[in-house]
Amino acid sequence: MSGVSDKRRPANPWPPVQTEQPEIHPKAPGPGTKLEMHYAECFGCGEVDNGLHMHSTVGDAGVVYSQFPVTSAHQGAPGLAHGGLLACAFDEALGSTVGNLLRRPAVTGKLETDFLRPVPVGTTLFIAARVDGVAGRKIYASADGHLDSADGPVAVRARGLFVQVGLEHFTTHGDPEALQKFAPARTKGREEWDINP
C-alpha cells in the first residue's frame, strides 16, 4: 500500500527507497482490538496530566485508528492546537502502528508533518495510520488526521521513518528508574516482541 499523497508536497516518492511490503506479525492484535497504553507515563497514550490521552483501535487492512481530543492544555495560538503537539500525536499514532502491527521495537528517525487546516480546541483528531514499507531496519509509515470524524476533512498529514532497535537501545539510553516501572506493565498480558538489533 502506498503512503498518503498531497498535491502541496513536491512529487517525492513515498517510501523514498525501495521497500518490501510490511508483514503483519502473526501475533499482532486483530481488527477491532482496542490497544492498551504501552506505558502509563507516556505523554501520548498514558495517564500523564495534560498529555494527549490517545486511544487506538486496530482496523482492517493494516490500518490503526487513533483519536486525539484537543483540549485547552494543547493550544498554541488562542483556541487552536499547537503544531508541535499535533506532530507529537502523529508520532504516537505512527509509532503505535509500527509497534503493534510489526511487533518490533522501533524509534522515530524522521517525522514530516503537513498542516493543512487549523485544529481547534474542543475538536477531536481522528488519525488513520499505516505501515507503507520496510527496508532492512527502516520502517516507513504514514497517516492522515481528520477533524471530528473518521471521514471529516483532513487537517494534518504525516509520514515517518522508524528504525528498528534492540532492547539495549532502551537499557543504555533510558532512565533506570523509569525502566523499572515500565517492565511489569510491558510484560503484563503481552508476549515478547521480536528483537532484531
PDB file of C-alpha atoms in Angstrom:
ATOM      1  CA  MET A   1       0.000   0.000   0.000  1.00  0.00           C
ATOM      2  CA  SER A   2       1.456   3.374  -0.876  1.00  0.00           C
ATOM      3  CA  GLY A   3       1.501   6.244   1.579  1.00  0.00           C
ATOM      4  CA  VAL A   4      -0.686   9.305   1.665  1.00  0.00           C
ATOM      5  CA  SER A   5      -0.316  11.816  -1.133  1.00  0.00           C
ATOM      6  CA  ASP A   6      -0.678  15.568  -1.033  1.00  0.00           C
ATOM      7  CA  LYS A   7      -0.694  17.912  -4.018  1.00  0.00           C
ATOM      8  CA  ARG A   8       1.102  20.523  -1.883  1.00  0.00           C
ATOM      9  CA  ARG A   9       4.145  18.285  -1.465  1.00  0.00           C
ATOM     10  CA  PRO A  10       6.804  18.004  -4.128  1.00  0.00           C
ATOM     11  CA  ALA A  11       6.487  14.796  -6.125  1.00  0.00           C
ATOM     12  CA  ASN A  12       8.788  12.839  -3.819  1.00  0.00           C
ATOM     13  CA  PRO A  13       8.104   9.129  -3.820  1.00  0.00           C
ATOM     14  CA  TRP A  14       6.991   7.551  -0.561  1.00  0.00           C
ATOM     15  CA  PRO A  15       8.618   5.494   0.716  1.00  0.00           C
ATOM     16  CA  PRO A  16      11.722   7.228  -0.660  1.00  0.00           C
ATOM     17  CA  VAL A  17      13.641   3.963  -1.127  1.00  0.00           C
ATOM     18  CA  GLN A  18      12.716   0.562  -2.490  1.00  0.00           C
ATOM     19  CA  THR A  19      10.868  -1.346   0.230  1.00  0.00           C
ATOM     20  CA  GLU A  20       9.219  -4.664   0.850  1.00  0.00           C
ATOM     21  CA  GLN A  21       5.567  -4.934   1.779  1.00  0.00           C
ATOM     22  CA  PRO A  22       5.254  -4.963   5.562  1.00  0.00           C
ATOM     23  CA  GLU A  23       4.326  -8.327   7.032  1.00  0.00           C
ATOM     24  CA  ILE A  24       1.830  -8.036   9.840  1.00  0.00           C
ATOM     25  CA  HIS A  25       3.158 -10.148  12.717  1.00  0.00           C
ATOM     26  CA  PRO A  26       1.123 -13.330  13.330  1.00  0.00           C
ATOM     27  CA  LYS A  27       0.662 -12.283  16.982  1.00  0.00           C
ATOM     28  CA  ALA A  28      -0.347  -8.698  16.146  1.00  0.00           C
ATOM     29  CA  PRO A  29      -3.690  -7.609  17.596  1.00  0.00           C
ATOM     30  CA  GLY A  30      -6.551  -8.264  15.186  1.00  0.00           C
ATOM     31  CA  PRO A  31      -9.099  -5.868  13.707  1.00  0.00           C
ATOM     32  CA  GLY A  32     -11.362  -4.348  16.336  1.00  0.00           C
ATOM     33  CA  THR A  33      -8.785  -4.679  19.128  1.00  0.00           C
ATOM     34  CA  LYS A  34      -8.530  -1.616  21.362  1.00  0.00           C
ATOM     35  CA  LEU A  35      -4.856  -1.052  22.088  1.00  0.00           C
ATOM     36  CA  GLU A  36      -3.777  -0.622  25.681  1.00  0.00           C
ATOM     37  CA  MET A  37      -1.371   2.131  26.680  1.00  0.00           C
ATOM     38  CA  HIS A  38       2.162   0.844  26.360  1.00  0.00           C
ATOM     39  CA  TYR A  39       3.378   2.803  29.405  1.00  0.00           C
ATOM     40  CA  ALA A  40       1.318   4.765  31.958  1.00  0.00           C
ATOM     41  CA  GLU A  41       3.799   7.673  31.908  1.00  0.00           C
ATOM     42  CA  CYS A  42       3.815   8.006  28.102  1.00  0.00           C
ATOM     43  CA  PHE A  43       2.818  11.557  27.122  1.00  0.00           C
ATOM     44  CA  GLY A  44       0.963  10.206  24.076  1.00  0.00           C
ATOM     45  CA  CYS A  45      -1.140   7.295  25.311  1.00  0.00           C
ATOM     46  CA  GLY A  46      -0.547   7.322  29.066  1.00  0.00           C
ATOM     47  CA  GLU A  47      -2.209   8.881  32.080  1.00  0.00           C
ATOM     48  CA  VAL A  48       0.012  11.981  32.248  1.00  0.00           C
ATOM     49  CA  ASP A  49      -1.749  15.205  33.279  1.00  0.00           C
ATOM     50  CA  ASN A  50      -2.381  17.312  30.157  1.00  0.00           C
ATOM     51  CA  GLY A  51      -0.968  14.507  27.980  1.00  0.00           C
ATOM     52  CA  LEU A  52      -2.576  13.530  24.688  1.00  0.00           C
ATOM     53  CA  HIS A  53      -4.605  10.637  26.166  1.00  0.00           C
ATOM     54  CA  MET A  54      -4.765   8.974  22.764  1.00  0.00           C
ATOM     55  CA  HIS A  55      -6.840   5.849  22.245  1.00  0.00           C
ATOM     56  CA  SER A  56      -6.186   3.498  19.341  1.00  0.00           C
ATOM     57  CA  THR A  57      -8.017   0.618  17.680  1.00  0.00           C
ATOM     58  CA  VAL A  58      -6.763  -1.796  15.039  1.00  0.00           C
ATOM     59  CA  GLY A  59      -8.753  -1.613  11.811  1.00  0.00           C
ATOM     60  CA  ASP A  60      -8.799  -3.709   8.680  1.00  0.00           C
ATOM     61  CA  ALA A  61      -6.055  -3.827   6.037  1.00  0.00           C
ATOM     62  CA  GLY A  62      -3.209  -2.875   8.371  1.00  0.00           C
ATOM     63  CA  VAL A  63      -4.623   0.480   9.494  1.00  0.00           C
ATOM     64  CA  VAL A  64      -4.645   1.655  13.112  1.00  0.00           C
ATOM     65  CA  TYR A  65      -7.161   4.345  14.090  1.00  0.00           C
ATOM     66  CA  SER A  66      -6.297   6.753  16.896  1.00  0.00           C
ATOM     67  CA  GLN A  67      -8.218   9.619  18.465  1.00  0.00           C
ATOM     68  CA  PHE A  68      -6.693  12.744  19.974  1.00  0.00           C
ATOM     69  CA  PRO A  69      -9.139  15.013  21.874  1.00  0.00           C
ATOM     70  CA  VAL A  70      -7.734  18.561  21.694  1.00  0.00           C
ATOM     71  CA  THR A  71      -8.085  20.432  24.995  1.00  0.00           C
ATOM     72  CA  SER A  72      -7.148  23.940  26.093  1.00  0.00           C
ATOM     73  CA  ALA A  73      -3.911  22.482  27.539  1.00  0.00           C
ATOM     74  CA  HIS A  74      -2.868  21.657  23.961  1.00  0.00           C
ATOM     75  CA  GLN A  75      -3.252  25.119  22.422  1.00  0.00           C
ATOM     76  CA  GLY A  76      -0.582  27.256  20.819  1.00  0.00           C
ATOM     77  CA  ALA A  77      -2.445  30.194  19.290  1.00  0.00           C
ATOM     78  CA  PRO A  78      -5.608  31.088  21.221  1.00  0.00           C
ATOM     79  CA  GLY A  79      -8.168  28.361  20.646  1.00  0.00           C
ATOM     80  CA  LEU A  80      -6.001  26.302  18.265  1.00  0.00           C
ATOM     81  CA  ALA A  81      -3.886  23.203  18.792  1.00  0.00           C
ATOM     82  CA  HIS A  82      -0.124  23.748  18.988  1.00  0.00           C
ATOM     83  CA  GLY A  83       1.616  22.402  15.885  1.00  0.00           C
ATOM     84  CA  GLY A  84       4.246  20.649  17.979  1.00  0.00           C
ATOM     85  CA  LEU A  85       1.575  18.783  19.925  1.00  0.00           C
ATOM     86  CA  LEU A  86      -0.085  17.742  16.677  1.00  0.00           C
ATOM     87  CA  ALA A  87       3.277  16.386  15.477  1.00  0.00           C
ATOM     88  CA  CYS A  88       3.560  14.570  18.817  1.00  0.00           C
ATOM     89  CA  ALA A  89       0.124  12.994  18.266  1.00  0.00           C
ATOM     90  CA  PHE A  90       1.212  11.715  14.865  1.00  0.00           C
ATOM     91  CA  ASP A  91       4.476  10.390  16.281  1.00  0.00           C
ATOM     92  CA  GLU A  92       2.444   8.454  18.854  1.00  0.00           C
ATOM     93  CA  ALA A  93      -0.062   7.149  16.284  1.00  0.00           C
ATOM     94  CA  LEU A  94       2.615   6.099  13.778  1.00  0.00           C
ATOM     95  CA  GLY A  95       4.845   4.553  16.449  1.00  0.00           C
ATOM     96  CA  SER A  96       1.928   2.617  17.915  1.00  0.00           C
ATOM     97  CA  THR A  97       1.036   1.332  14.451  1.00  0.00           C
ATOM     98  CA  VAL A  98       4.588   0.154  13.759  1.00  0.00           C
ATOM     99  CA  GLY A  99       4.997  -1.411  17.196  1.00  0.00           C
ATOM    100  CA  ASN A 100       1.661  -3.186  17.387  1.00  0.00           C
ATOM    101  CA  LEU A 101       1.385  -4.450  13.823  1.00  0.00           C
ATOM    102  CA  LEU A 102       5.010  -5.467  13.258  1.00  0.00           C
ATOM    103  CA  ARG A 103       5.767  -6.245  16.922  1.00  0.00           C
ATOM    104  CA  ARG A 104       9.308  -4.941  16.622  1.00  0.00           C
ATOM    105  CA  PRO A 105      10.742  -2.236  18.879  1.00  0.00           C
ATOM    106  CA  ALA A 106      11.453   0.855  16.787  1.00  0.00           C
ATOM    107  CA  VAL A 107      12.215   4.517  17.383  1.00  0.00           C
ATOM    108  CA  THR A 108      11.397   7.582  15.324  1.00  0.00           C
ATOM    109  CA  GLY A 109      14.169   8.514  12.893  1.00  0.00           C
ATOM    110  CA  LYS A 110      12.334  11.216  10.941  1.00  0.00           C
ATOM    111  CA  LEU A 111       8.870  12.745  11.048  1.00  0.00           C
ATOM    112  CA  GLU A 112       7.350  15.032   8.393  1.00  0.00           C
ATOM    113  CA  THR A 113       4.111  16.803   9.223  1.00  0.00           C
ATOM    114  CA  ASP A 114       1.954  18.831   6.843  1.00  0.00           C
ATOM    115  CA  PHE A 115      -0.601  21.163   8.436  1.00  0.00           C
ATOM    116  CA  LEU A 116      -3.475  21.619   6.002  1.00  0.00           C
ATOM    117  CA  ARG A 117      -6.029  23.398   8.205  1.00  0.00           C
ATOM    118  CA  PRO A 118      -6.311  24.634  11.805  1.00  0.00           C
ATOM    119  CA  VAL A 119      -7.253  22.161  14.530  1.00  0.00           C
ATOM    120  CA  PRO A 120      -9.430  23.990  17.087  1.00  0.00           C
ATOM    121  CA  VAL A 121      -9.562  23.296  20.818  1.00  0.00           C
ATOM    122  CA  GLY A 122     -12.623  21.150  21.523  1.00  0.00           C
ATOM    123  CA  THR A 123     -12.279  19.066  18.364  1.00  0.00           C
ATOM    124  CA  THR A 124     -11.076  15.505  18.087  1.00  0.00           C
ATOM    125  CA  LEU A 125      -8.458  14.486  15.552  1.00  0.00           C
ATOM    126  CA  PHE A 126      -9.153  11.051  14.031  1.00  0.00           C
ATOM    127  CA  ILE A 127      -5.836   9.628  12.805  1.00  0.00           C
ATOM    128  CA  ALA A 128      -5.618   6.701  10.358  1.00  0.00           C
ATOM    129  CA  ALA A 129      -2.061   5.294  10.266  1.00  0.00           C
ATOM    130  CA  ARG A 130      -0.468   2.525   8.210  1.00  0.00           C
ATOM    131  CA  VAL A 131       2.926   0.942   7.610  1.00  0.00           C
ATOM    132  CA  ASP A 132       3.911   1.589   3.986  1.00  0.00           C
ATOM    133  CA  GLY A 133       7.088  -0.439   3.599  1.00  0.00           C
ATOM    134  CA  VAL A 134      10.150  -1.985   5.218  1.00  0.00           C
ATOM    135  CA  ALA A 135      13.785  -1.797   4.061  1.00  0.00           C
ATOM    136  CA  GLY A 136      16.054  -3.697   6.446  1.00  0.00           C
ATOM    137  CA  ARG A 137      15.788  -1.936   9.819  1.00  0.00           C
ATOM    138  CA  LYS A 138      13.970   1.044   8.280  1.00  0.00           C
ATOM    139  CA  ILE A 139      10.177   1.118   8.572  1.00  0.00           C
ATOM    140  CA  TYR A 140       8.137   3.712   6.686  1.00  0.00           C
ATOM    141  CA  ALA A 141       4.668   4.764   7.863  1.00  0.00           C
ATOM    142  CA  SER A 142       2.137   7.477   7.040  1.00  0.00           C
ATOM    143  CA  ALA A 143      -1.115   8.871   8.433  1.00  0.00           C
ATOM    144  CA  ASP A 144      -3.992  11.259   7.795  1.00  0.00           C
ATOM    145  CA  GLY A 145      -5.694  13.244  10.561  1.00  0.00           C
ATOM    146  CA  HIS A 146      -9.393  14.037  10.062  1.00  0.00           C
ATOM    147  CA  LEU A 147     -11.337  16.653  12.014  1.00  0.00           C
ATOM    148  CA  ASP A 148     -14.159  15.429  14.264  1.00  0.00           C
ATOM    149  CA  SER A 149     -14.894  12.151  12.447  1.00  0.00           C
ATOM    150  CA  ALA A 150     -13.130   9.382  10.587  1.00  0.00           C
ATOM    151  CA  ASP A 151     -14.343  10.860   7.290  1.00  0.00           C
ATOM    152  CA  GLY A 152     -14.066  14.539   8.248  1.00  0.00           C
ATOM    153  CA  PRO A 153     -11.820  16.978   6.411  1.00  0.00           C
ATOM    154  CA  VAL A 154      -8.098  16.172   6.506  1.00  0.00           C
ATOM    155  CA  ALA A 155      -6.349  18.700   8.746  1.00  0.00           C
ATOM    156  CA  VAL A 156      -2.906  17.137   9.145  1.00  0.00           C
ATOM    157  CA  ARG A 157      -0.854  14.554   7.248  1.00  0.00           C
ATOM    158  CA  ALA A 158       2.353  12.948   8.400  1.00  0.00           C
ATOM    159  CA  ARG A 159       4.872  10.376   7.333  1.00  0.00           C
ATOM    160  CA  GLY A 160       7.713   8.956   9.299  1.00  0.00           C
ATOM    161  CA  LEU A 161      10.779   6.782   9.210  1.00  0.00           C
ATOM    162  CA  PHE A 162      11.150   4.415  12.158  1.00  0.00           C
ATOM    163  CA  VAL A 163      14.309   2.449  12.878  1.00  0.00           C
ATOM    164  CA  GLN A 164      14.152  -0.991  14.427  1.00  0.00           C
ATOM    165  CA  VAL A 165      16.340  -1.216  17.530  1.00  0.00           C
ATOM    166  CA  GLY A 166      17.350  -3.845  20.045  1.00  0.00           C
ATOM    167  CA  LEU A 167      16.409  -3.842  23.699  1.00  0.00           C
ATOM    168  CA  GLU A 168      19.821  -2.392  24.562  1.00  0.00           C
ATOM    169  CA  HIS A 169      18.767   0.917  22.986  1.00  0.00           C
ATOM    170  CA  PHE A 170      16.381   1.445  25.889  1.00  0.00           C
ATOM    171  CA  THR A 171      18.542  -0.047  28.621  1.00  0.00           C
ATOM    172  CA  THR A 172      21.551   2.025  27.521  1.00  0.00           C
ATOM    173  CA  HIS A 173      19.801   5.356  26.985  1.00  0.00           C
ATOM    174  CA  GLY A 174      16.739   5.131  29.258  1.00  0.00           C
ATOM    175  CA  ASP A 175      16.364   6.129  32.884  1.00  0.00           C
ATOM    176  CA  PRO A 176      16.836   3.011  35.086  1.00  0.00           C
ATOM    177  CA  GLU A 177      14.010   4.030  37.456  1.00  0.00           C
ATOM    178  CA  ALA A 178      11.593   4.561  34.568  1.00  0.00           C
ATOM    179  CA  LEU A 179      12.602   1.199  33.077  1.00  0.00           C
ATOM    180  CA  GLN A 180      11.849  -0.473  36.437  1.00  0.00           C
ATOM    181  CA  LYS A 181       8.280   0.934  36.286  1.00  0.00           C
ATOM    182  CA  PHE A 182       7.925   0.012  32.630  1.00  0.00           C
ATOM    183  CA  ALA A 183       8.976  -3.655  32.913  1.00  0.00           C
ATOM    184  CA  PRO A 184       5.935  -5.005  34.844  1.00  0.00           C
ATOM    185  CA  ALA A 185       3.464  -3.085  32.669  1.00  0.00           C
ATOM    186  CA  ARG A 186       5.227  -4.204  29.499  1.00  0.00           C
ATOM    187  CA  THR A 187       5.032  -7.902  30.262  1.00  0.00           C
ATOM    188  CA  LYS A 188       1.541  -7.887  31.781  1.00  0.00           C
ATOM    189  CA  GLY A 189      -0.654  -9.776  29.352  1.00  0.00           C
ATOM    190  CA  ARG A 190       1.745  -9.349  26.436  1.00  0.00           C
ATOM    191  CA  GLU A 191       4.151 -11.738  24.836  1.00  0.00           C
ATOM    192  CA  GLU A 192       7.690 -10.701  23.983  1.00  0.00           C
ATOM    193  CA  TRP A 193       8.160  -8.756  20.797  1.00  0.00           C
ATOM    194  CA  ASP A 194      10.721  -9.842  18.253  1.00  0.00           C
ATOM    195  CA  ILE A 195      14.114  -8.255  18.951  1.00  0.00           C
ATOM    196  CA  ASN A 196      16.329  -7.877  15.935  1.00  0.00           C
ATOM    197  CA  PRO A 197      19.119  -5.369  16.660  1.00  0.00           C
TER     198      PRO A 197
END
